[in-house]
Amino acid sequence: MPTIDEQVSRRRTFAIIAHPDAGKTTLTEKLLLFGGAIQMAGAVKAKKEQRGARSDFMKIEQDRGISVSSAVMTFEFEKNIFNLLDTPGHEDFSEDTYRVLTAVDSAVMVIDGAKGIEAQTRKLFEVCRLRDVPITTFVNKLDREARDSFELIDQIEQDLALDVSPVTWPIGSGRDFHGCYDLVNDQLLFMEKGGNVVKEAIPIKGLDDPKLDELIPDYLLEKLREEVEMVREICPPFDLQSYREGHLTPVFFGSAVNNFGVRELLRGIGDIAPTPRPQEAATRLVEAAEPKVSGFVFKVQANIDPNHRDRIAFIRLCSGHFKRGMKLKHVRAGKQMAVHNPMLFFANERDIAEEAWPGDIIGIPNHGTLRIGDTLTEGEDLRFRGVPAFAPELLQKVRLDDPLKGKHLQRALEQLAEEGASQVFKPMMGADWIVGVVGQLQFEVLKERISAEYGIKVHFEPTPAYAARWVIGSDPLEIKKFRDANQSALFEDHDETLVFIARNAWHLETTQRDWPNLKFEATREQN
Ligand code: GDP
């Protein structure tokens, strides 16, 4: 029976961050292939299609070619167990992405070699930086005409203020792309076009090895020798501590579609990416190898099957050895819950989890008891920090096409809010519920989902709402006075926390000035 330390040391829980089209889906597919989790390339896409058939909401995802909901994929490679958390790529879903990134220990940043760092890469990177998530870089699409490698490295360094340490170096590019030189192990990695064959590395004795002359055309060899010399001169050598602290990124070059460079990337993650990190709770730091189970909900997916109103809460296990059937304490509710049907996720299927270890993600089916940010433990009153809610930037009134469906709508809105798809604000006065989202596209998704999953037709209307702020104060009397004086601007979120919605910037400013003892928060920890 492996010990908890052994299990922890095998786990790598990570996410891929990328600008849409950089190759995240292709890379994911190839990683899973190496993991042996799926037998056939294309299975990830096939899964997308299956999901697409389920509801109209998924149709938006298909039509627009974006991935709206994220999932977990677990696979094994060379003794390690990898939990890959998928992040939605579209910028409208950055909040969901943010939460996924609270549940990983490291990230892979995929860059299109022809485009370099793009807007969404930068945004996602900033989220990683906030949490000091270590980043490994994969420069993709080298089989196409790419930017000069030094230019790319320079851009990463300048734009993201990171030290950059190449692990491999491309030999030629575009049509001329032959493969890479492995700077760490002094070996050649040649690419086989088509992606079905992954060639074994050819060991060489440094760049003066006469074998090179036989293997690489003269004009490329000369360039390679010059470039490698330069890389070794100007780039810092790999430094594990600096990487783990988020200051340095190792860089791999490759071509995901040709399955080239992917094995090296995966080995790299196995070798250097952190094992499940200690997690910060309100009262103390929780080490992964502690014997007692703890974990937090970072994602809730509702209505996976529209015929059953069930949801799955995705839990990141932070410590302990979880076994099926265990009774865990739901700290927010102060109740015990027996976990009979925990799920584990594989490439394109899910299964009942008999056990799970720190770093693993389990899904717990429930009827709404588990919410984003909730902590589960074996009894201790821990509350993990850092799963945030953001004040939505776009606010609209939701209107029913059939006014008799008010109660149903309320339930639909609350369920979707608990899932984190949107935020919903119930007025203290009047009947106009306000829905808040981070990106415009989410209104469309919501409308489709409310129709497909709840059978209710709604539309959204603009409303004079400039910003929503959570109202926090320590003096109940002060809060009561504030409530009485501002009723028409006050709402409750799905957790019944008080929310102030300002009509405009001036309204927000004057209210803050008039109530100096209250805090008007734009983010809120969810627990
Ligand atoms: P995502 O939006 O980041 O998930 O990107 P995809 O994996 O869907 O890839 C976007 C497009 O780039 C698709 O047409 C892929 O076939 C293509 N692509 C991905 N990797 C490579 C690569 O290594 N070389 C080339 N030439 N195309 C690639």
Coordinates of C-alpha atoms and ligand atoms in Angstrom, one line a residue:
M1 CA 0.0 0.0 0.0
P2 CA 1.7 3.3 -1.1
T3 CA 2.0 5.9 1.6
I4 CA 0.4 9.3 1.3
D5 CA 3.9 10.8 0.7
E6 CA 4.4 8.5 -2.3
Q7 CA 1.0 9.3 -3.7
V8 CA 1.5 13.1 -3.3
S9 CA 4.9 12.9 -5.0
R10 CA 3.3 11.2 -8.1
R11 CA 0.6 13.9 -8.5
R12 CA 0.8 16.8 -10.9
T13 CA -2.3 18.9 -11.1
F14 CA -2.1 21.6 -13.8
A15 CA -4.0 23.6 -16.4
I16 CA -3.2 24.8 -19.8
I17 CA -3.5 28.5 -20.5
A18 CA -3.6 29.9 -24.1
H19 CA -5.1 32.4 -26.4
P20 CA -7.9 30.8 -28.5
D21 CA -6.4 28.9 -31.5
A22 CA -2.9 28.6 -30.1
G23 CA -3.4 24.8 -29.9
K24 CA -4.7 24.0 -26.4
T25 CA -7.2 21.4 -27.6
T26 CA -4.7 19.7 -29.9
L27 CA -2.0 19.7 -27.1
T28 CA -4.6 18.3 -24.6
E29 CA -5.4 15.5 -27.0
K30 CA -1.8 14.6 -27.5
L31 CA -1.0 14.7 -23.8
L32 CA -3.9 12.3 -23.2
L33 CA -2.6 10.0 -25.9
F34 CA 0.8 9.8 -24.2
G35 CA -1.1 9.1 -21.0
G36 CA -2.7 6.2 -22.7
A37 CA -6.0 7.6 -21.4
I38 CA -7.5 7.4 -24.9
Q39 CA -6.6 5.2 -27.7
M40 CA -7.5 7.4 -30.6
A41 CA -6.7 11.0 -31.5
G42 CA -9.8 13.0 -31.9
A43 CA -11.4 11.7 -28.8
V44 CA -11.3 15.1 -27.2
K45 CA -13.1 16.6 -30.1
A46 CA -15.6 13.7 -30.2
K47 CA -16.4 14.5 -26.6
K48 CA -17.1 18.1 -27.5
E49 CA -19.5 16.9 -30.1
Q50 CA -21.3 14.6 -27.7
R51 CA -21.7 17.4 -25.3
G52 CA -22.9 19.6 -28.1
A53 CA -25.8 17.4 -28.8
R54 CA -27.2 17.8 -25.3
S55 CA -28.6 21.3 -25.4
D56 CA -28.8 24.5 -27.3
F57 CA -26.5 26.2 -24.9
M58 CA -23.8 23.8 -26.1
K59 CA -24.7 24.7 -29.6
I60 CA -23.4 28.2 -28.9
E61 CA -20.2 26.7 -27.9
Q62 CA -20.1 24.7 -31.1
D63 CA -21.1 27.5 -33.4
R64 CA -18.6 29.8 -32.0
G65 CA -16.0 27.2 -31.7
I66 CA -15.3 28.1 -28.1
S67 CA -15.1 25.9 -25.0
V68 CA -17.6 27.2 -22.4
S69 CA -17.4 24.7 -19.6
S70 CA -14.2 23.2 -18.2
A71 CA -13.6 19.6 -17.3
V72 CA -11.0 17.5 -15.6
M73 CA -8.8 14.8 -17.3
T74 CA -6.7 12.4 -15.4
F75 CA -4.0 10.3 -17.0
E76 CA -0.8 8.5 -16.1
F77 CA 2.6 8.8 -17.7
E78 CA 5.9 7.3 -16.5
K79 CA 4.7 6.7 -12.9
N80 CA 3.2 10.1 -12.5
I81 CA -0.5 10.9 -12.3
F82 CA -1.6 14.0 -14.1
N83 CA -4.8 15.9 -13.4
L84 CA -5.3 18.3 -16.3
L85 CA -8.0 20.9 -15.6
D86 CA -9.4 22.4 -18.7
T87 CA -9.9 26.1 -18.7
P88 CA -12.4 27.9 -21.0
G89 CA -10.5 29.8 -23.6
H90 CA -13.0 32.6 -24.4
E91 CA -12.4 35.9 -22.6
D92 CA -16.0 36.1 -21.5
F93 CA -15.4 33.2 -19.1
S94 CA -12.4 34.5 -17.3
E95 CA -14.0 34.2 -13.9
D96 CA -14.5 30.5 -14.4
T97 CA -10.9 30.2 -15.5
Y98 CA -9.8 32.1 -12.5
R99 CA -11.4 29.6 -10.2
V100 CA -9.9 26.7 -12.1
L101 CA -6.5 28.2 -11.6
T102 CA -7.1 28.2 -7.8
A103 CA -7.2 24.5 -8.0
V104 CA -4.0 23.8 -9.8
D105 CA -0.3 23.6 -8.7
S106 CA 1.2 24.7 -12.1
A107 CA 0.2 25.7 -15.6
V108 CA 1.4 25.2 -19.2
M109 CA 1.3 28.3 -21.3
V110 CA 0.8 27.5 -25.0
I111 CA 2.0 30.1 -27.5
D112 CA 1.5 30.1 -31.2
G113 CA 5.0 30.5 -32.6
A114 CA 3.9 32.8 -35.3
K115 CA 1.9 35.1 -33.0
G116 CA 3.8 35.2 -29.8
I117 CA 2.1 36.3 -26.6
E118 CA -1.5 37.3 -27.3
A119 CA -4.1 39.2 -25.3
Q120 CA -5.7 36.3 -23.6
T121 CA -2.3 34.6 -22.8
R122 CA -1.3 37.8 -21.0
K123 CA -4.6 38.0 -19.0
L124 CA -4.4 34.4 -17.9
F125 CA -0.7 34.7 -17.1
E126 CA -1.6 37.6 -14.7
V127 CA -4.0 35.4 -12.9
C128 CA -1.3 32.8 -12.5
R129 CA 1.1 35.4 -11.3
L130 CA -1.3 36.6 -8.6
R131 CA -1.1 33.1 -7.1
D132 CA 2.6 32.4 -8.0
V133 CA 1.6 29.5 -10.1
P134 CA 4.7 28.2 -11.8
I135 CA 4.5 28.2 -15.6
T136 CA 6.0 25.9 -18.3
T137 CA 5.9 27.4 -21.8
F138 CA 5.2 25.4 -25.0
V139 CA 5.9 27.3 -28.2
N140 CA 3.6 25.6 -30.7
K141 CA 3.2 25.3 -34.5
L142 CA 6.9 25.3 -35.3
D143 CA 6.0 23.3 -38.5
R144 CA 4.6 26.6 -39.8
E145 CA 6.6 29.8 -40.4
A146 CA 7.3 31.0 -36.9
R147 CA 8.8 34.1 -35.5
D148 CA 12.5 34.1 -34.7
S149 CA 13.0 32.0 -31.6
F150 CA 15.1 34.7 -29.9
E151 CA 12.5 37.3 -30.6
L152 CA 9.9 35.0 -29.0
I153 CA 12.0 34.5 -25.9
D154 CA 12.6 38.2 -25.7
Q155 CA 8.9 38.9 -25.9
I156 CA 8.1 36.4 -23.0
E157 CA 10.8 38.0 -21.0
Q158 CA 9.8 41.6 -21.6
D159 CA 6.0 41.2 -21.7
L160 CA 5.6 38.9 -18.8
A161 CA 8.7 39.9 -16.8
L162 CA 9.8 36.3 -16.5
D163 CA 13.3 34.8 -16.8
V164 CA 13.2 32.4 -19.7
S165 CA 15.2 29.2 -19.9
P166 CA 14.9 27.1 -23.1
V167 CA 14.9 23.4 -22.6
T168 CA 14.9 22.6 -26.3
W169 CA 15.8 24.6 -29.3
P170 CA 14.3 24.4 -32.8
I171 CA 16.3 23.2 -35.7
G172 CA 15.0 25.2 -38.7
S173 CA 11.4 26.4 -38.9
G174 CA 8.4 26.3 -41.1
R175 CA 8.9 23.9 -44.0
D176 CA 12.5 23.5 -42.9
F177 CA 11.6 22.5 -39.4
H178 CA 13.4 19.3 -38.6
G179 CA 13.0 19.0 -34.8
C180 CA 14.7 20.2 -31.7
Y181 CA 18.0 20.1 -29.9
D182 CA 17.6 19.0 -26.3
L183 CA 19.8 21.5 -24.4
V184 CA 19.6 19.7 -21.2
N185 CA 20.3 16.1 -22.2
D186 CA 22.3 16.8 -25.4
Q187 CA 20.2 14.8 -27.7
L188 CA 18.4 15.3 -31.0
L189 CA 14.7 15.1 -31.3
F190 CA 13.5 14.7 -34.9
M191 CA 9.9 15.3 -36.0
E192 CA 7.9 12.8 -38.0
K193 CA 5.1 14.6 -39.8
G194 CA 1.6 13.4 -39.2
G195 CA 1.9 12.9 -35.5
N196 CA 1.4 9.1 -35.4
V197 CA 5.0 8.2 -34.8
V198 CA 7.1 9.7 -32.0
K199 CA 10.7 9.2 -32.8
E200 CA 13.2 8.2 -30.1
A201 CA 15.7 10.8 -29.2
I202 CA 19.2 10.4 -30.6
P203 CA 21.9 11.0 -28.0
I204 CA 25.0 13.0 -29.1
K205 CA 28.1 14.2 -27.5
G206 CA 27.6 17.9 -27.7
L207 CA 27.4 20.1 -30.7
D208 CA 30.8 19.0 -32.1
D209 CA 29.8 15.4 -32.3
P210 CA 30.6 14.3 -35.9
K211 CA 27.3 12.4 -36.0
L212 CA 25.6 15.7 -36.4
D213 CA 27.1 16.3 -39.8
E214 CA 25.3 13.1 -41.0
L215 CA 22.0 14.0 -39.5
I216 CA 21.5 17.7 -40.1
P217 CA 22.1 19.6 -43.4
D218 CA 25.1 21.9 -43.3
Y219 CA 23.3 25.2 -43.4
L220 CA 21.0 24.3 -40.5
L221 CA 23.8 22.8 -38.4
E222 CA 25.8 25.9 -38.6
K223 CA 22.8 28.0 -37.6
L224 CA 22.0 25.6 -34.8
R225 CA 25.6 25.7 -33.4
E226 CA 25.6 29.5 -33.4
E227 CA 22.1 29.8 -31.8
V228 CA 22.8 27.2 -29.1
E229 CA 26.0 29.0 -28.2
M230 CA 24.0 32.3 -28.0
V231 CA 21.2 30.7 -25.9
R232 CA 23.7 29.4 -23.4
E233 CA 25.3 32.8 -23.2
I234 CA 22.2 34.9 -22.8
C235 CA 19.6 32.8 -21.1
P236 CA 19.8 31.8 -17.5
P237 CA 20.2 28.1 -16.8
F238 CA 17.1 26.4 -15.5
D239 CA 16.7 27.0 -11.8
L240 CA 14.1 24.9 -10.0
Q241 CA 13.4 27.3 -7.1
S242 CA 13.0 30.2 -9.4
Y243 CA 10.5 28.3 -11.5
R244 CA 8.6 27.1 -8.5
E245 CA 8.3 30.6 -7.2
G246 CA 7.0 31.7 -10.5
H247 CA 10.0 33.9 -11.7
L248 CA 11.3 31.6 -14.4
T249 CA 9.7 29.7 -17.2
P250 CA 11.3 26.7 -18.9
V251 CA 10.5 26.8 -22.7
F252 CA 9.8 23.8 -24.9
F253 CA 9.4 24.1 -28.7
G254 CA 7.2 21.8 -30.7
S255 CA 4.3 21.1 -32.9
A256 CA 1.2 19.7 -31.1
V257 CA -0.5 18.6 -34.3
N258 CA 2.5 16.6 -35.3
N259 CA 2.8 15.2 -31.7
F260 CA 6.2 16.7 -31.6
G261 CA 7.7 18.0 -28.4
V262 CA 4.8 16.8 -26.4
R263 CA 6.5 13.9 -24.8
E264 CA 9.3 16.1 -23.7
L265 CA 6.9 18.6 -22.3
L266 CA 5.1 15.9 -20.3
R267 CA 8.4 14.6 -19.0
G268 CA 9.3 18.1 -18.1
I269 CA 6.1 18.6 -16.1
G270 CA 6.7 15.2 -14.4
D271 CA 10.3 16.2 -13.5
I272 CA 9.9 19.8 -12.3
A273 CA 6.3 20.8 -11.8
P274 CA 5.3 21.0 -8.1
T275 CA 3.5 18.2 -6.4
P276 CA 0.3 19.2 -4.6
R277 CA 1.1 22.4 -2.7
P278 CA 0.2 23.3 0.8
Q279 CA -3.1 25.2 0.7
E280 CA -3.9 28.2 2.7
A281 CA -7.0 28.0 5.0
A282 CA -8.2 30.9 7.2
T283 CA -6.7 29.4 10.3
R284 CA -3.6 27.6 9.0
L285 CA -1.6 26.1 6.2
V286 CA -2.7 22.6 5.2
E287 CA 0.0 20.3 4.0
A288 CA -0.9 17.8 1.3
A289 CA 0.5 14.8 3.2
E290 CA -1.6 15.4 6.3
P291 CA -3.5 12.2 7.1
K292 CA -7.0 13.8 7.3
V293 CA -9.0 14.6 4.2
S294 CA -9.7 18.2 3.2
G295 CA -10.7 19.9 0.0
F296 CA -12.6 22.7 -1.6
V297 CA -15.2 23.2 -4.3
F298 CA -13.8 25.3 -7.2
K299 CA -16.5 24.6 -9.7
V300 CA -20.1 23.5 -9.9
Q301 CA -21.7 22.2 -13.0
A302 CA -25.4 22.1 -13.0
N303 CA -27.8 20.2 -15.3
I304 CA -25.3 18.0 -16.9
D305 CA -28.3 15.8 -17.7
P306 CA -31.3 18.2 -18.2
N307 CA -33.6 15.4 -17.2
H308 CA -32.2 15.3 -13.7
R309 CA -31.7 18.5 -11.7
D310 CA -28.5 17.2 -10.4
R311 CA -25.2 19.0 -10.2
I312 CA -21.6 18.1 -9.8
A313 CA -19.4 19.9 -7.4
F314 CA -15.8 19.6 -8.4
I315 CA -13.6 19.3 -5.3
R316 CA -9.8 19.7 -5.3
L317 CA -8.5 17.4 -2.6
C318 CA -5.9 19.3 -0.5
S319 CA -4.9 16.6 2.0
G320 CA -5.5 13.1 3.2
H321 CA -6.6 9.8 1.7
F322 CA -10.1 10.0 0.5
K323 CA -12.2 6.8 0.4
R324 CA -15.6 6.3 -1.1
G325 CA -18.4 6.3 1.4
M326 CA -16.5 8.6 3.8
K327 CA -18.4 11.1 5.9
L328 CA -17.1 14.6 5.4
K329 CA -18.0 17.8 7.2
H330 CA -19.5 20.5 5.0
V331 CA -18.0 23.3 7.0
R332 CA -20.2 26.2 5.8
A333 CA -23.4 24.3 6.5
G334 CA -22.0 22.7 9.7
K335 CA -23.3 19.3 8.6
Q336 CA -21.9 15.9 7.8
M337 CA -22.4 14.5 4.4
A338 CA -21.7 10.9 3.3
V339 CA -20.0 10.8 -0.1
H340 CA -21.3 7.6 -1.7
N341 CA -20.8 8.3 -5.4
P342 CA -17.7 10.4 -5.9
M343 CA -16.6 10.6 -9.5
L344 CA -13.2 10.6 -11.1
F345 CA -12.7 11.9 -14.6
F346 CA -10.8 10.3 -17.4
A347 CA -10.3 11.5 -20.8
N348 CA -13.7 10.9 -22.1
E349 CA -15.5 9.1 -19.4
R350 CA -16.1 9.3 -15.7
D351 CA -16.1 6.6 -13.1
I352 CA -16.9 6.1 -9.5
A353 CA -13.9 6.9 -7.4
E354 CA -13.0 4.3 -4.8
E355 CA -10.3 6.5 -3.5
A356 CA -8.4 9.7 -4.2
W357 CA -5.3 11.5 -3.0
P358 CA -4.2 15.1 -2.6
G359 CA -4.1 17.0 -5.9
D360 CA -6.9 14.8 -7.3
I361 CA -10.3 16.2 -8.4
I362 CA -13.4 14.4 -7.4
G363 CA -16.9 15.2 -8.5
I364 CA -19.7 15.0 -5.9
P365 CA -23.2 14.8 -7.3
N366 CA -25.6 16.8 -5.1
H367 CA -28.8 18.9 -5.2
G368 CA -27.4 22.2 -4.5
T369 CA -25.8 21.8 -1.0
L370 CA -22.3 22.3 -2.3
R371 CA -21.3 25.7 -3.6
I372 CA -18.2 27.2 -5.0
G373 CA -15.7 28.0 -2.2
D374 CA -17.1 25.4 0.2
T375 CA -14.7 23.4 2.3
L376 CA -15.0 19.7 3.1
T377 CA -13.0 18.1 6.0
E378 CA -13.0 15.2 8.3
G379 CA -14.2 17.4 11.1
E380 CA -11.9 20.4 11.4
D381 CA -13.5 23.8 10.8
L382 CA -11.2 24.8 8.0
R383 CA -12.0 27.3 5.4
F384 CA -9.8 27.4 2.3
R385 CA -9.2 30.8 1.0
G386 CA -8.8 32.2 -2.4
V387 CA -11.8 31.1 -4.5
P388 CA -13.1 34.6 -5.3
A389 CA -16.3 36.0 -6.8
F390 CA -15.9 39.2 -8.8
A391 CA -18.4 41.9 -9.0
P392 CA -19.9 41.5 -12.5
E393 CA -19.1 44.2 -14.9
L394 CA -22.4 43.9 -16.9
L395 CA -25.7 44.1 -15.3
Q396 CA -29.1 43.6 -16.9
K397 CA -32.7 43.2 -15.9
V398 CA -34.2 39.8 -16.6
R399 CA -37.7 39.8 -18.0
L400 CA -40.0 36.8 -18.5
D401 CA -41.9 36.4 -21.7
D402 CA -44.6 34.5 -19.7
P403 CA -45.1 36.4 -16.5
L404 CA -46.7 33.4 -14.7
K405 CA -43.3 31.6 -14.6
G406 CA -41.8 33.9 -11.9
K407 CA -41.1 31.2 -9.3
H408 CA -39.5 28.9 -11.9
L409 CA -37.3 31.7 -13.1
Q410 CA -36.2 32.5 -9.6
R411 CA -35.1 28.9 -9.1
A412 CA -33.3 28.8 -12.5
L413 CA -31.5 32.0 -11.8
E414 CA -30.4 30.9 -8.3
Q415 CA -29.2 27.5 -9.5
L416 CA -27.2 29.0 -12.3
A417 CA -25.7 31.6 -9.9
E418 CA -24.6 28.8 -7.5
E419 CA -22.9 27.1 -10.4
G420 CA -21.0 30.4 -11.0
A421 CA -22.4 30.9 -14.5
S422 CA -23.7 34.3 -13.5
Q423 CA -24.7 36.3 -10.5
V424 CA -28.2 37.1 -9.6
F425 CA -29.4 40.0 -7.4
K426 CA -32.8 39.9 -5.8
P427 CA -34.2 43.4 -5.1
M428 CA -35.3 44.5 -1.7
M429 CA -38.0 46.5 -3.3
G430 CA -39.9 45.6 -6.4
A431 CA -39.7 42.5 -8.6
D432 CA -37.0 43.2 -11.1
W433 CA -34.2 40.8 -10.6
I434 CA -30.8 41.8 -12.0
V435 CA -28.4 39.4 -13.5
G436 CA -24.7 40.2 -13.6
V437 CA -22.0 38.7 -15.9
V438 CA -18.4 39.3 -16.7
G439 CA -18.8 39.1 -20.5
Q440 CA -21.6 40.0 -22.9
L441 CA -21.7 36.5 -24.4
Q442 CA -22.8 35.1 -21.1
F443 CA -26.2 36.7 -21.4
E444 CA -26.8 34.8 -24.5
V445 CA -25.6 31.6 -23.0
L446 CA -27.9 32.1 -20.0
K447 CA -30.9 32.8 -22.1
E448 CA -30.3 29.6 -24.0
R449 CA -29.7 27.6 -20.9
I450 CA -32.8 29.0 -19.1
S451 CA -34.8 28.0 -22.2
A452 CA -33.2 24.6 -22.8
E453 CA -32.8 23.4 -19.2
Y454 CA -35.8 25.0 -17.5
G455 CA -38.2 25.5 -20.4
I456 CA -38.6 29.3 -19.6
K457 CA -38.3 32.0 -22.2
V458 CA -36.7 35.2 -21.0
H459 CA -35.0 38.2 -22.4
F460 CA -32.5 40.7 -20.9
E461 CA -33.0 44.4 -20.8
P462 CA -30.6 47.2 -20.0
T463 CA -31.1 48.8 -16.6
P464 CA -29.5 51.9 -15.0
A465 CA -27.0 49.8 -13.1
Y466 CA -23.4 50.9 -13.1
A467 CA -21.7 48.6 -10.6
A468 CA -22.5 46.0 -7.9
R469 CA -20.7 46.0 -4.6
W470 CA -20.9 43.7 -1.7
V471 CA -21.7 45.7 1.5
I472 CA -19.6 44.6 4.5
G473 CA -19.8 46.2 7.9
S474 CA -19.2 45.1 11.5
D475 CA -21.9 47.1 13.2
P476 CA -25.4 45.7 12.6
L477 CA -27.0 49.0 13.5
E478 CA -25.0 50.8 10.9
I479 CA -26.0 48.2 8.3
K480 CA -29.7 48.5 9.3
K481 CA -29.5 52.3 8.9
F482 CA -27.8 51.9 5.5
R483 CA -30.6 49.4 4.5
D484 CA -33.3 51.8 5.5
A485 CA -31.8 54.7 3.7
N486 CA -30.9 53.0 0.4
Q487 CA -33.7 50.4 -0.2
S488 CA -34.2 51.0 -3.8
A489 CA -30.5 50.3 -4.6
L490 CA -30.2 47.2 -2.4
F491 CA -30.3 43.6 -3.4
E492 CA -29.3 40.2 -2.1
D493 CA -27.1 37.7 -3.9
H494 CA -27.8 34.0 -4.0
D495 CA -26.0 33.7 -0.7
E496 CA -28.2 36.4 0.8
T497 CA -25.3 38.7 1.1
L498 CA -26.2 42.4 0.9
V499 CA -25.4 44.0 -2.5
F500 CA -25.5 47.7 -3.4
I501 CA -26.1 48.5 -7.0
A502 CA -25.0 52.0 -8.0
R503 CA -26.8 53.8 -10.8
N504 CA -23.6 55.6 -11.9
A505 CA -20.1 56.4 -10.8
W506 CA -21.3 59.4 -8.9
H507 CA -23.8 57.4 -7.0
L508 CA -21.2 54.9 -6.0
E509 CA -18.7 57.5 -4.9
T510 CA -21.2 59.6 -2.8
T511 CA -22.6 56.5 -1.1
Q512 CA -19.1 55.3 -0.2
R513 CA -18.3 58.8 1.1
D514 CA -21.5 59.0 3.1
W515 CA -21.0 55.6 4.8
P516 CA -17.3 55.5 5.7
N517 CA -17.7 52.7 8.1
L518 CA -19.0 50.3 5.5
K519 CA -16.9 48.5 2.9
F520 CA -18.1 48.3 -0.7
E521 CA -16.2 45.3 -2.1
A522 CA -15.7 44.4 -5.7
T523 CA -14.6 40.9 -4.9
R524 CA -15.7 38.5 -2.3
E525 CA -14.2 35.2 -1.1
Q526 CA -16.8 32.5 -1.5
N527 CA -17.0 30.5 1.7
Ligands
GDP1 P1 -7.3 26.0 -29.2 O1 -8.3 27.0 -29.6 O2 -6.2 26.6 -28.4 O3 -7.9 24.8 -28.4 O4 -6.6 25.5 -30.5 P2 -6.8 24.1 -31.3 O5 -6.0 23.0 -30.7 O6 -8.2 23.9 -31.6 O7 -5.9 24.5 -32.6 C1 -6.3 25.6 -33.4 C2 -5.9 25.3 -34.9 O8 -4.5 25.2 -34.9 C3 -6.4 24.0 -35.4 O9 -6.8 24.1 -36.7 C4 -5.3 23.0 -35.2 O10 -5.3 22.0 -36.1 C5 -4.1 24.0 -35.5 N1 -2.9 23.5 -34.8 C6 -2.7 23.1 -33.6 N2 -1.4 22.7 -33.4 C7 -0.7 22.9 -34.5 C8 0.6 22.7 -34.9 O11 1.5 22.3 -34.2 N3 0.9 23.1 -36.2 C9 0.0 23.6 -37.1 N4 0.3 23.8 -38.3 N5 -1.3 23.7 -36.7 C10 -1.7 23.4 -35.5

